[in-house]
């Protein structure tokens, strides 16, 4: 019995360390990417239309990582003072809003990119000119929609420090949710899932369209590539491949997270291992995405090599 308890404690500690590592690494990665865009803006670098979407994605990633990772780590390591009822409501609400905006941001990126890569002479030509003007209002609409859809989390979530006596609840570690009848649960799940499923459908459509356009474009210009000495891809092609990589990574982690969320919804008695594992999977994309974006962004490499050249210049050596 003691050996089983020891192995359970070790497993809990391992998952807790993973969640803490994700929160630290993901926060540093997103902060680095945010600093990168700030430097580009200060130095007068002309930002792309999609950079505004990425900046909102970074903010959403911060909310997902900090609002779920920090409380889970505190609870896992036996922190005695749980967040208050109001703090738990705020943590869960901001986490859900951040998660929803993250999904919507990837959806906007993929839809905007499929408009950009379409040929100028196609029926998308007029929309291609107008699309950049709609990015700001679209992102604002995403934030407002997610704030409204997830308002129920401010009502049905209770913290462990709550003084209200509730007997019918489901325990999630540092907070619990009030149980309802099956009809309300189904309606609540449909309300929460509808924006996510809609965005996922748009993402898959946009990704399929981009793959088709890239393949058609590659076949069309093959004879030019044979006679040309240049083997580099166009900026649009590189951006499209980056967004396709981002979408495929997101869909993988989102599908895995959704499976765990369904299991949590179906089970009555939840183990800490399952709750923490679900939180860890939900944090995977916000942790990985900034590094994917930085590894594929040529402006990151340009700034890095410029910094290296300045560091090795004679002036800087004399100053040393």
PDB file of C-alpha atoms in Angstrom:
ATOM      1  CA  UNK A   1       0.000   0.000   0.000  1.00  0.00           C
ATOM      2  CA  UNK A   2       2.811   2.398   0.933  1.00  0.00           C
ATOM      3  CA  UNK A   3       4.656   1.555  -2.318  1.00  0.00           C
ATOM      4  CA  UNK A   4       1.524   2.427  -4.309  1.00  0.00           C
ATOM      5  CA  UNK A   5       1.211   5.729  -2.437  1.00  0.00           C
ATOM      6  CA  UNK A   6       4.904   6.493  -3.036  1.00  0.00           C
ATOM      7  CA  UNK A   7       4.595   5.814  -6.782  1.00  0.00           C
ATOM      8  CA  UNK A   8       1.485   8.005  -6.923  1.00  0.00           C
ATOM      9  CA  UNK A   9       3.342  10.826  -5.157  1.00  0.00           C
ATOM     10  CA  UNK A  10       6.272  10.493  -7.575  1.00  0.00           C
ATOM     11  CA  UNK A  11       3.912  10.605 -10.571  1.00  0.00           C
ATOM     12  CA  UNK A  12       2.186  13.681  -9.164  1.00  0.00           C
ATOM     13  CA  UNK A  13       5.531  15.420  -8.606  1.00  0.00           C
ATOM     14  CA  UNK A  14       6.660  14.600 -12.146  1.00  0.00           C
ATOM     15  CA  UNK A  15       3.476  16.038 -13.703  1.00  0.00           C
ATOM     16  CA  UNK A  16       3.748  19.077 -11.445  1.00  0.00           C
ATOM     17  CA  UNK A  17       7.304  19.692 -12.626  1.00  0.00           C
ATOM     18  CA  UNK A  18       6.178  19.323 -16.255  1.00  0.00           C
ATOM     19  CA  UNK A  19       3.396  21.908 -15.751  1.00  0.00           C
ATOM     20  CA  UNK A  20       5.801  24.279 -13.981  1.00  0.00           C
ATOM     21  CA  UNK A  21       8.390  23.847 -16.769  1.00  0.00           C
ATOM     22  CA  UNK A  22       5.735  24.513 -19.407  1.00  0.00           C
ATOM     23  CA  UNK A  23       4.637  27.684 -17.597  1.00  0.00           C
ATOM     24  CA  UNK A  24       8.223  28.987 -17.295  1.00  0.00           C
ATOM     25  CA  UNK A  25       9.432  28.007 -20.784  1.00  0.00           C
ATOM     26  CA  UNK A  26       6.198  29.080 -22.468  1.00  0.00           C
ATOM     27  CA  UNK A  27       6.154  32.443 -20.679  1.00  0.00           C
ATOM     28  CA  UNK A  28       9.790  33.109 -21.631  1.00  0.00           C
ATOM     29  CA  UNK A  29       9.135  32.080 -25.255  1.00  0.00           C
ATOM     30  CA  UNK A  30       6.066  34.278 -25.621  1.00  0.00           C
ATOM     31  CA  UNK A  31       7.800  37.181 -23.851  1.00  0.00           C
ATOM     32  CA  UNK A  32      10.781  36.849 -26.227  1.00  0.00           C
ATOM     33  CA  UNK A  33       8.473  36.897 -29.251  1.00  0.00           C
ATOM     34  CA  UNK A  34       6.639  39.940 -27.869  1.00  0.00           C
ATOM     35  CA  UNK A  35       9.976  41.731 -27.306  1.00  0.00           C
ATOM     36  CA  UNK A  36      10.951  40.854 -30.880  1.00  0.00           C
ATOM     37  CA  UNK A  37       7.858  42.582 -32.295  1.00  0.00           C
ATOM     38  CA  UNK A  38       8.387  45.551 -29.966  1.00  0.00           C
ATOM     39  CA  UNK A  39      11.960  45.976 -31.230  1.00  0.00           C
ATOM     40  CA  UNK A  40      10.780  45.725 -34.843  1.00  0.00           C
ATOM     41  CA  UNK A  41       8.179  48.429 -34.176  1.00  0.00           C
ATOM     42  CA  UNK A  42      10.683  50.752 -32.431  1.00  0.00           C
ATOM     43  CA  UNK A  43      13.289  50.345 -35.182  1.00  0.00           C
ATOM     44  CA  UNK A  44      10.743  51.253 -37.877  1.00  0.00           C
ATOM     45  CA  UNK A  45      10.517  47.779 -39.407  1.00  0.00           C
ATOM     46  CA  UNK A  46       7.388  47.434 -41.546  1.00  0.00           C
ATOM     47  CA  UNK A  47       5.212  44.886 -39.787  1.00  0.00           C
ATOM     48  CA  UNK A  48       3.102  42.425 -41.759  1.00  0.00           C
ATOM     49  CA  UNK A  49      -0.671  42.380 -41.528  1.00  0.00           C
ATOM     50  CA  UNK A  50      -0.585  39.016 -39.749  1.00  0.00           C
ATOM     51  CA  UNK A  51       1.752  40.321 -37.023  1.00  0.00           C
ATOM     52  CA  UNK A  52      -1.211  41.956 -35.251  1.00  0.00           C
ATOM     53  CA  UNK A  53      -2.922  38.542 -35.041  1.00  0.00           C
ATOM     54  CA  UNK A  54       0.274  36.955 -33.683  1.00  0.00           C
ATOM     55  CA  UNK A  55       0.570  39.629 -30.972  1.00  0.00           C
ATOM     56  CA  UNK A  56      -2.952  38.815 -29.792  1.00  0.00           C
ATOM     57  CA  UNK A  57      -2.063  35.111 -29.931  1.00  0.00           C
ATOM     58  CA  UNK A  58       0.872  35.855 -27.602  1.00  0.00           C
ATOM     59  CA  UNK A  59      -1.441  37.580 -25.087  1.00  0.00           C
ATOM     60  CA  UNK A  60      -3.849  34.617 -25.267  1.00  0.00           C
ATOM     61  CA  UNK A  61      -0.929  32.226 -24.685  1.00  0.00           C
ATOM     62  CA  UNK A  62       0.064  34.169 -21.568  1.00  0.00           C
ATOM     63  CA  UNK A  63      -3.463  33.821 -20.181  1.00  0.00           C
ATOM     64  CA  UNK A  64      -3.593  30.066 -20.859  1.00  0.00           C
ATOM     65  CA  UNK A  65      -0.164  29.388 -19.330  1.00  0.00           C
ATOM     66  CA  UNK A  66      -0.358  31.590 -16.243  1.00  0.00           C
ATOM     67  CA  UNK A  67      -4.028  31.209 -15.307  1.00  0.00           C
ATOM     68  CA  UNK A  68      -3.919  27.394 -15.396  1.00  0.00           C
ATOM     69  CA  UNK A  69      -0.252  26.513 -14.885  1.00  0.00           C
ATOM     70  CA  UNK A  70       0.437  28.562 -11.755  1.00  0.00           C
ATOM     71  CA  UNK A  71      -2.611  27.439  -9.672  1.00  0.00           C
ATOM     72  CA  UNK A  72      -2.148  23.793 -10.716  1.00  0.00           C
ATOM     73  CA  UNK A  73       1.525  23.891  -9.717  1.00  0.00           C
ATOM     74  CA  UNK A  74       0.644  25.462  -6.354  1.00  0.00           C
ATOM     75  CA  UNK A  75      -1.965  22.770  -5.649  1.00  0.00           C
ATOM     76  CA  UNK A  76       0.282  19.941  -6.843  1.00  0.00           C
ATOM     77  CA  UNK A  77       3.145  20.962  -4.567  1.00  0.00           C
ATOM     78  CA  UNK A  78       0.852  21.041  -1.555  1.00  0.00           C
ATOM     79  CA  UNK A  79       0.399  24.792  -1.252  1.00  0.00           C
ATOM     80  CA  UNK A  80      -1.849  25.105   1.804  1.00  0.00           C
ATOM     81  CA  UNK A  81      -3.421  28.455   0.959  1.00  0.00           C
ATOM     82  CA  UNK A  82      -5.683  27.866  -2.032  1.00  0.00           C
ATOM     83  CA  UNK A  83      -6.828  30.800  -4.201  1.00  0.00           C
ATOM     84  CA  UNK A  84      -9.989  32.477  -2.953  1.00  0.00           C
ATOM     85  CA  UNK A  85     -13.367  31.934  -4.587  1.00  0.00           C
ATOM     86  CA  UNK A  86     -13.066  35.167  -6.608  1.00  0.00           C
ATOM     87  CA  UNK A  87      -9.485  34.324  -7.674  1.00  0.00           C
ATOM     88  CA  UNK A  88     -10.512  30.840  -8.868  1.00  0.00           C
ATOM     89  CA  UNK A  89     -13.369  32.288 -10.895  1.00  0.00           C
ATOM     90  CA  UNK A  90     -11.012  34.852 -12.445  1.00  0.00           C
ATOM     91  CA  UNK A  91      -8.299  32.249 -13.186  1.00  0.00           C
ATOM     92  CA  UNK A  92     -10.721  29.895 -14.925  1.00  0.00           C
ATOM     93  CA  UNK A  93     -12.516  32.682 -16.788  1.00  0.00           C
ATOM     94  CA  UNK A  94      -9.292  34.224 -18.142  1.00  0.00           C
ATOM     95  CA  UNK A  95      -7.925  30.765 -19.003  1.00  0.00           C
ATOM     96  CA  UNK A  96     -11.031  29.940 -21.051  1.00  0.00           C
ATOM     97  CA  UNK A  97     -11.027  33.355 -22.744  1.00  0.00           C
ATOM     98  CA  UNK A  98      -7.326  32.964 -23.587  1.00  0.00           C
ATOM     99  CA  UNK A  99      -7.904  29.456 -24.942  1.00  0.00           C
ATOM    100  CA  UNK A 100     -10.787  30.658 -27.112  1.00  0.00           C
ATOM    101  CA  UNK A 101      -8.853  33.646 -28.469  1.00  0.00           C
ATOM    102  CA  UNK A 102      -5.892  31.345 -29.200  1.00  0.00           C
ATOM    103  CA  UNK A 103      -8.142  29.131 -31.348  1.00  0.00           C
ATOM    104  CA  UNK A 104      -9.700  32.166 -33.056  1.00  0.00           C
ATOM    105  CA  UNK A 105      -6.254  33.703 -33.740  1.00  0.00           C
ATOM    106  CA  UNK A 106      -4.988  30.575 -35.493  1.00  0.00           C
ATOM    107  CA  UNK A 107      -8.248  30.492 -37.470  1.00  0.00           C
ATOM    108  CA  UNK A 108      -7.824  34.148 -38.521  1.00  0.00           C
ATOM    109  CA  UNK A 109      -4.191  33.527 -39.491  1.00  0.00           C
ATOM    110  CA  UNK A 110      -5.083  30.603 -41.736  1.00  0.00           C
ATOM    111  CA  UNK A 111      -8.100  32.329 -43.351  1.00  0.00           C
ATOM    112  CA  UNK A 112      -6.158  35.562 -43.961  1.00  0.00           C
ATOM    113  CA  UNK A 113      -3.245  33.645 -45.463  1.00  0.00           C
ATOM    114  CA  UNK A 114      -5.466  31.703 -47.865  1.00  0.00           C
ATOM    115  CA  UNK A 115      -6.788  35.071 -49.104  1.00  0.00           C
ATOM    116  CA  UNK A 116      -3.225  36.391 -49.536  1.00  0.00           C
ATOM    117  CA  UNK A 117      -1.882  33.404 -51.492  1.00  0.00           C
ATOM    118  CA  UNK A 118      -4.797  33.270 -53.915  1.00  0.00           C
ATOM    119  CA  UNK A 119      -3.884  34.552 -57.410  1.00  0.00           C
ATOM    120  CA  UNK A 120      -4.475  38.271 -57.984  1.00  0.00           C
ATOM    121  CA  UNK A 121      -6.738  37.595 -60.971  1.00  0.00           C
ATOM    122  CA  UNK A 122      -9.048  35.321 -59.021  1.00  0.00           C
ATOM    123  CA  UNK A 123     -12.386  36.257 -57.422  1.00  0.00           C
ATOM    124  CA  UNK A 124     -10.460  36.850 -54.181  1.00  0.00           C
ATOM    125  CA  UNK A 125      -8.658  39.907 -55.643  1.00  0.00           C
ATOM    126  CA  UNK A 126     -11.010  42.502 -54.152  1.00  0.00           C
ATOM    127  CA  UNK A 127     -11.086  40.755 -50.777  1.00  0.00           C
ATOM    128  CA  UNK A 128      -7.272  40.575 -50.771  1.00  0.00           C
ATOM    129  CA  UNK A 129      -7.101  44.387 -50.832  1.00  0.00           C
ATOM    130  CA  UNK A 130      -9.729  44.835 -48.101  1.00  0.00           C
ATOM    131  CA  UNK A 131      -8.690  41.965 -45.795  1.00  0.00           C
ATOM    132  CA  UNK A 132      -5.955  43.817 -43.804  1.00  0.00           C
ATOM    133  CA  UNK A 133      -8.511  46.444 -42.733  1.00  0.00           C
ATOM    134  CA  UNK A 134     -10.744  43.784 -41.180  1.00  0.00           C
ATOM    135  CA  UNK A 135      -8.037  42.135 -39.039  1.00  0.00           C
ATOM    136  CA  UNK A 136      -8.330  44.552 -36.095  1.00  0.00           C
ATOM    137  CA  UNK A 137     -12.156  44.462 -35.864  1.00  0.00           C
ATOM    138  CA  UNK A 138     -12.119  40.657 -36.290  1.00  0.00           C
ATOM    139  CA  UNK A 139      -9.722  40.178 -33.367  1.00  0.00           C
ATOM    140  CA  UNK A 140     -11.753  42.562 -31.186  1.00  0.00           C
ATOM    141  CA  UNK A 141     -14.885  40.584 -32.044  1.00  0.00           C
ATOM    142  CA  UNK A 142     -13.108  37.342 -31.024  1.00  0.00           C
ATOM    143  CA  UNK A 143     -12.230  38.778 -27.591  1.00  0.00           C
ATOM    144  CA  UNK A 144     -15.783  40.053 -27.023  1.00  0.00           C
ATOM    145  CA  UNK A 145     -17.349  36.762 -28.156  1.00  0.00           C
ATOM    146  CA  UNK A 146     -15.105  34.677 -25.875  1.00  0.00           C
ATOM    147  CA  UNK A 147     -15.778  36.970 -22.906  1.00  0.00           C
ATOM    148  CA  UNK A 148     -19.514  36.494 -23.404  1.00  0.00           C
ATOM    149  CA  UNK A 149     -19.475  32.743 -24.125  1.00  0.00           C
ATOM    150  CA  UNK A 150     -17.361  31.918 -21.058  1.00  0.00           C
ATOM    151  CA  UNK A 151     -19.307  34.100 -18.608  1.00  0.00           C
ATOM    152  CA  UNK A 152     -20.758  30.914 -17.055  1.00  0.00           C
ATOM    153  CA  UNK A 153     -17.368  30.111 -15.525  1.00  0.00           C
ATOM    154  CA  UNK A 154     -17.802  33.146 -13.259  1.00  0.00           C
ATOM    155  CA  UNK A 155     -21.056  31.618 -11.992  1.00  0.00           C
ATOM    156  CA  UNK A 156     -20.508  27.856 -11.702  1.00  0.00           C
ATOM    157  CA  UNK A 157     -16.881  27.691 -10.515  1.00  0.00           C
ATOM    158  CA  UNK A 158     -16.078  27.692  -6.800  1.00  0.00           C
ATOM    159  CA  UNK A 159     -12.718  27.916  -5.085  1.00  0.00           C
ATOM    160  CA  UNK A 160     -11.580  25.587  -2.293  1.00  0.00           C
ATOM    161  CA  UNK A 161     -11.556  28.645  -0.063  1.00  0.00           C
ATOM    162  CA  UNK A 162     -15.251  29.330  -0.691  1.00  0.00           C
ATOM    163  CA  UNK A 163     -17.430  29.602   2.412  1.00  0.00           C
ATOM    164  CA  UNK A 164     -20.553  28.396   0.575  1.00  0.00           C
ATOM    165  CA  UNK A 165     -21.781  24.925   1.514  1.00  0.00           C
ATOM    166  CA  UNK A 166     -22.231  22.982  -1.749  1.00  0.00           C
ATOM    167  CA  UNK A 167     -22.727  19.209  -1.655  1.00  0.00           C
ATOM    168  CA  UNK A 168     -23.092  18.300  -5.350  1.00  0.00           C
ATOM    169  CA  UNK A 169     -19.839  19.245  -7.083  1.00  0.00           C
ATOM    170  CA  UNK A 170     -16.944  17.884  -9.133  1.00  0.00           C
ATOM    171  CA  UNK A 171     -13.439  18.330  -7.681  1.00  0.00           C
ATOM    172  CA  UNK A 172     -10.688  19.659  -9.996  1.00  0.00           C
ATOM    173  CA  UNK A 173      -7.881  20.070  -7.462  1.00  0.00           C
ATOM    174  CA  UNK A 174      -7.752  23.741  -6.478  1.00  0.00           C
ATOM    175  CA  UNK A 175     -11.352  24.470  -7.534  1.00  0.00           C
ATOM    176  CA  UNK A 176     -14.619  22.634  -8.080  1.00  0.00           C
ATOM    177  CA  UNK A 177     -17.585  23.044 -10.405  1.00  0.00           C
ATOM    178  CA  UNK A 178     -21.243  22.815  -9.456  1.00  0.00           C
ATOM    179  CA  UNK A 179     -23.076  19.835 -10.940  1.00  0.00           C
ATOM    180  CA  UNK A 180     -26.248  20.293 -12.981  1.00  0.00           C
ATOM    181  CA  UNK A 181     -28.761  18.020 -14.650  1.00  0.00           C
ATOM    182  CA  UNK A 182     -27.721  16.390 -17.924  1.00  0.00           C
ATOM    183  CA  UNK A 183     -29.800  18.738 -20.106  1.00  0.00           C
ATOM    184  CA  UNK A 184     -28.060  21.837 -18.756  1.00  0.00           C
ATOM    185  CA  UNK A 185     -24.656  20.160 -19.074  1.00  0.00           C
ATOM    186  CA  UNK A 186     -25.307  19.316 -22.738  1.00  0.00           C
ATOM    187  CA  UNK A 187     -26.511  22.862 -23.520  1.00  0.00           C
ATOM    188  CA  UNK A 188     -23.511  24.317 -21.720  1.00  0.00           C
ATOM    189  CA  UNK A 189     -21.124  22.019 -23.653  1.00  0.00           C
ATOM    190  CA  UNK A 190     -22.751  22.936 -26.998  1.00  0.00           C
ATOM    191  CA  UNK A 191     -22.495  26.653 -26.190  1.00  0.00           C
ATOM    192  CA  UNK A 192     -18.791  26.348 -25.362  1.00  0.00           C
ATOM    193  CA  UNK A 193     -17.961  24.020 -28.250  1.00  0.00           C
ATOM    194  CA  UNK A 194     -19.737  25.834 -31.078  1.00  0.00           C
ATOM    195  CA  UNK A 195     -17.151  28.660 -31.550  1.00  0.00           C
ATOM    196  CA  UNK A 196     -14.262  26.187 -31.231  1.00  0.00           C
ATOM    197  CA  UNK A 197     -15.734  23.709 -33.722  1.00  0.00           C
ATOM    198  CA  UNK A 198     -16.541  26.534 -36.156  1.00  0.00           C
ATOM    199  CA  UNK A 199     -12.960  27.838 -35.972  1.00  0.00           C
ATOM    200  CA  UNK A 200     -11.578  24.316 -36.363  1.00  0.00           C
ATOM    201  CA  UNK A 201     -13.689  23.774 -39.486  1.00  0.00           C
ATOM    202  CA  UNK A 202     -12.496  27.072 -40.990  1.00  0.00           C
ATOM    203  CA  UNK A 203      -8.900  26.152 -40.152  1.00  0.00           C
ATOM    204  CA  UNK A 204      -9.115  22.795 -41.893  1.00  0.00           C
ATOM    205  CA  UNK A 205     -10.779  24.381 -44.950  1.00  0.00           C
ATOM    206  CA  UNK A 206      -8.147  27.141 -45.118  1.00  0.00           C
ATOM    207  CA  UNK A 207      -5.281  24.660 -44.654  1.00  0.00           C
ATOM    208  CA  UNK A 208      -6.612  22.407 -47.423  1.00  0.00           C
ATOM    209  CA  UNK A 209      -7.026  25.430 -49.713  1.00  0.00           C
ATOM    210  CA  UNK A 210      -3.461  26.611 -49.007  1.00  0.00           C
ATOM    211  CA  UNK A 211      -2.011  23.178 -49.747  1.00  0.00           C
ATOM    212  CA  UNK A 212      -3.946  23.051 -53.027  1.00  0.00           C
ATOM    213  CA  UNK A 213      -2.846  26.580 -54.043  1.00  0.00           C
ATOM    214  CA  UNK A 214       0.810  25.904 -53.190  1.00  0.00           C
ATOM    215  CA  UNK A 215       0.762  22.635 -55.153  1.00  0.00           C
ATOM    216  CA  UNK A 216      -0.840  24.322 -58.172  1.00  0.00           C
ATOM    217  CA  UNK A 217       1.605  27.232 -57.989  1.00  0.00           C
ATOM    218  CA  UNK A 218       4.575  24.859 -57.762  1.00  0.00           C
ATOM    219  CA  UNK A 219       3.490  22.955 -60.867  1.00  0.00           C
ATOM    220  CA  UNK A 220       2.851  26.188 -62.755  1.00  0.00           C
ATOM    221  CA  UNK A 221       6.327  27.631 -62.181  1.00  0.00           C
ATOM    222  CA  UNK A 222       8.381  24.437 -62.420  1.00  0.00           C
ATOM    223  CA  UNK A 223       9.838  25.449 -65.776  1.00  0.00           C
ATOM    224  CA  UNK A 224      10.973  28.775 -64.281  1.00  0.00           C
ATOM    225  CA  UNK A 225      12.731  26.996 -61.428  1.00  0.00           C
ATOM    226  CA  UNK A 226      14.607  24.774 -63.857  1.00  0.00           C
ATOM    227  CA  UNK A 227      16.081  27.755 -65.729  1.00  0.00           C
ATOM    228  CA  UNK A 228      16.529  30.035 -62.717  1.00  0.00           C
ATOM    229  CA  UNK A 229      19.573  29.966 -60.432  1.00  0.00           C
ATOM    230  CA  UNK A 230      17.476  31.045 -57.459  1.00  0.00           C
ATOM    231  CA  UNK A 231      16.101  28.213 -55.328  1.00  0.00           C
ATOM    232  CA  UNK A 232      14.569  30.309 -52.558  1.00  0.00           C
ATOM    233  CA  UNK A 233      10.876  30.325 -51.822  1.00  0.00           C
ATOM    234  CA  UNK A 234       8.729  33.458 -52.014  1.00  0.00           C
ATOM    235  CA  UNK A 235       7.820  35.245 -48.748  1.00  0.00           C
ATOM    236  CA  UNK A 236       4.166  34.241 -49.242  1.00  0.00           C
ATOM    237  CA  UNK A 237       5.155  30.603 -49.646  1.00  0.00           C
ATOM    238  CA  UNK A 238       7.310  30.679 -46.497  1.00  0.00           C
ATOM    239  CA  UNK A 239       4.540  32.384 -44.499  1.00  0.00           C
ATOM    240  CA  UNK A 240       1.999  29.832 -45.743  1.00  0.00           C
ATOM    241  CA  UNK A 241       4.208  26.903 -44.735  1.00  0.00           C
ATOM    242  CA  UNK A 242       4.721  28.468 -41.292  1.00  0.00           C
ATOM    243  CA  UNK A 243       0.973  28.869 -40.776  1.00  0.00           C
ATOM    244  CA  UNK A 244       0.336  25.310 -42.000  1.00  0.00           C
ATOM    245  CA  UNK A 245       2.905  24.047 -39.472  1.00  0.00           C
ATOM    246  CA  UNK A 246       1.251  26.139 -36.738  1.00  0.00           C
ATOM    247  CA  UNK A 247      -2.244  24.897 -37.651  1.00  0.00           C
ATOM    248  CA  UNK A 248      -1.207  21.227 -37.785  1.00  0.00           C
ATOM    249  CA  UNK A 249       0.534  21.548 -34.392  1.00  0.00           C
ATOM    250  CA  UNK A 250      -2.523  23.241 -32.928  1.00  0.00           C
ATOM    251  CA  UNK A 251      -4.982  20.673 -34.330  1.00  0.00           C
ATOM    252  CA  UNK A 252      -2.880  17.819 -32.902  1.00  0.00           C
ATOM    253  CA  UNK A 253      -2.730  19.251 -29.370  1.00  0.00           C
ATOM    254  CA  UNK A 254      -6.338  20.498 -29.497  1.00  0.00           C
ATOM    255  CA  UNK A 255      -7.627  17.041 -30.491  1.00  0.00           C
ATOM    256  CA  UNK A 256      -5.612  15.406 -27.700  1.00  0.00           C
ATOM    257  CA  UNK A 257      -6.835  18.003 -25.188  1.00  0.00           C
ATOM    258  CA  UNK A 258     -10.456  17.558 -26.315  1.00  0.00           C
ATOM    259  CA  UNK A 259     -10.261  13.793 -25.724  1.00  0.00           C
ATOM    260  CA  UNK A 260      -9.065  14.387 -22.156  1.00  0.00           C
ATOM    261  CA  UNK A 261     -11.766  17.050 -21.628  1.00  0.00           C
ATOM    262  CA  UNK A 262     -14.459  14.558 -22.689  1.00  0.00           C
ATOM    263  CA  UNK A 263     -13.065  11.986 -20.246  1.00  0.00           C
ATOM    264  CA  UNK A 264     -13.148  14.597 -17.454  1.00  0.00           C
ATOM    265  CA  UNK A 265     -16.750  15.422 -18.302  1.00  0.00           C
ATOM    266  CA  UNK A 266     -17.859  11.760 -18.273  1.00  0.00           C
ATOM    267  CA  UNK A 267     -16.166  10.706 -15.025  1.00  0.00           C
ATOM    268  CA  UNK A 268     -17.638  11.578 -11.630  1.00  0.00           C
ATOM    269  CA  UNK A 269     -14.594  10.952  -9.432  1.00  0.00           C
ATOM    270  CA  UNK A 270     -11.521  12.580 -10.909  1.00  0.00           C
ATOM    271  CA  UNK A 271      -7.946  11.681 -10.057  1.00  0.00           C
ATOM    272  CA  UNK A 272      -5.296  14.384  -9.657  1.00  0.00           C
ATOM    273  CA  UNK A 273      -3.232  12.597 -12.329  1.00  0.00           C
ATOM    274  CA  UNK A 274      -6.010  12.998 -14.917  1.00  0.00           C
ATOM    275  CA  UNK A 275      -6.747  16.635 -14.002  1.00  0.00           C
ATOM    276  CA  UNK A 276      -3.057  17.596 -14.090  1.00  0.00           C
ATOM    277  CA  UNK A 277      -2.430  15.634 -17.297  1.00  0.00           C
ATOM    278  CA  UNK A 278      -5.285  17.507 -19.000  1.00  0.00           C
ATOM    279  CA  UNK A 279      -3.851  20.845 -17.829  1.00  0.00           C
ATOM    280  CA  UNK A 280      -0.404  19.868 -19.121  1.00  0.00           C
ATOM    281  CA  UNK A 281      -1.726  18.929 -22.588  1.00  0.00           C
ATOM    282  CA  UNK A 282      -3.717  22.195 -22.755  1.00  0.00           C
ATOM    283  CA  UNK A 283      -0.470  24.113 -22.114  1.00  0.00           C
ATOM    284  CA  UNK A 284       1.517  22.341 -24.871  1.00  0.00           C
ATOM    285  CA  UNK A 285       0.525  24.590 -27.785  1.00  0.00           C
ATOM    286  CA  UNK A 286       1.010  27.934 -25.941  1.00  0.00           C
ATOM    287  CA  UNK A 287       4.444  26.647 -24.914  1.00  0.00           C
ATOM    288  CA  UNK A 288       5.553  25.437 -28.346  1.00  0.00           C
ATOM    289  CA  UNK A 289       3.965  28.025 -30.676  1.00  0.00           C
ATOM    290  CA  UNK A 290       6.309  31.014 -30.006  1.00  0.00           C
ATOM    291  CA  UNK A 291       9.373  28.876 -30.747  1.00  0.00           C
ATOM    292  CA  UNK A 292       7.775  27.594 -33.969  1.00  0.00           C
ATOM    293  CA  UNK A 293       7.090  31.177 -35.053  1.00  0.00           C
ATOM    294  CA  UNK A 294      10.581  32.420 -34.149  1.00  0.00           C
ATOM    295  CA  UNK A 295      12.299  29.506 -35.895  1.00  0.00           C
ATOM    296  CA  UNK A 296      10.414  30.270 -39.140  1.00  0.00           C
ATOM    297  CA  UNK A 297      10.586  34.088 -39.011  1.00  0.00           C
ATOM    298  CA  UNK A 298      13.399  35.560 -41.107  1.00  0.00           C
ATOM    299  CA  UNK A 299      13.226  38.880 -39.239  1.00  0.00           C
ATOM    300  CA  UNK A 300      14.251  37.075 -36.029  1.00  0.00           C
ATOM    301  CA  UNK A 301      17.355  35.733 -37.766  1.00  0.00           C
ATOM    302  CA  UNK A 302      18.103  39.161 -39.297  1.00  0.00           C
ATOM    303  CA  UNK A 303      17.970  40.858 -35.900  1.00  0.00           C
ATOM    304  CA  UNK A 304      20.137  38.138 -34.359  1.00  0.00           C
ATOM    305  CA  UNK A 305      22.860  38.388 -37.034  1.00  0.00           C
ATOM    306  CA  UNK A 306      22.752  42.196 -36.877  1.00  0.00           C
ATOM    307  CA  UNK A 307      23.309  41.991 -33.120  1.00  0.00           C
ATOM    308  CA  UNK A 308      26.217  39.570 -33.664  1.00  0.00           C
ATOM    309  CA  UNK A 309      27.809  41.906 -36.229  1.00  0.00           C
ATOM    310  CA  UNK A 310      27.476  44.872 -33.889  1.00  0.00           C
ATOM    311  CA  UNK A 311      28.937  42.860 -31.021  1.00  0.00           C
ATOM    312  CA  UNK A 312      31.972  41.916 -33.144  1.00  0.00           C
ATOM    313  CA  UNK A 313      32.492  45.355 -34.726  1.00  0.00           C
ATOM    314  CA  UNK A 314      35.822  47.205 -34.016  1.00  0.00           C
ATOM    315  CA  UNK A 315      33.974  49.983 -32.187  1.00  0.00           C
ATOM    316  CA  UNK A 316      32.420  47.579 -29.746  1.00  0.00           C
ATOM    317  CA  UNK A 317      35.763  45.799 -29.293  1.00  0.00           C
ATOM    318  CA  UNK A 318      37.493  49.139 -28.452  1.00  0.00           C
ATOM    319  CA  UNK A 319      34.756  49.957 -25.976  1.00  0.00           C
ATOM    320  CA  UNK A 320      35.444  46.648 -24.308  1.00  0.00           C
TER     321      UNK A 320
END
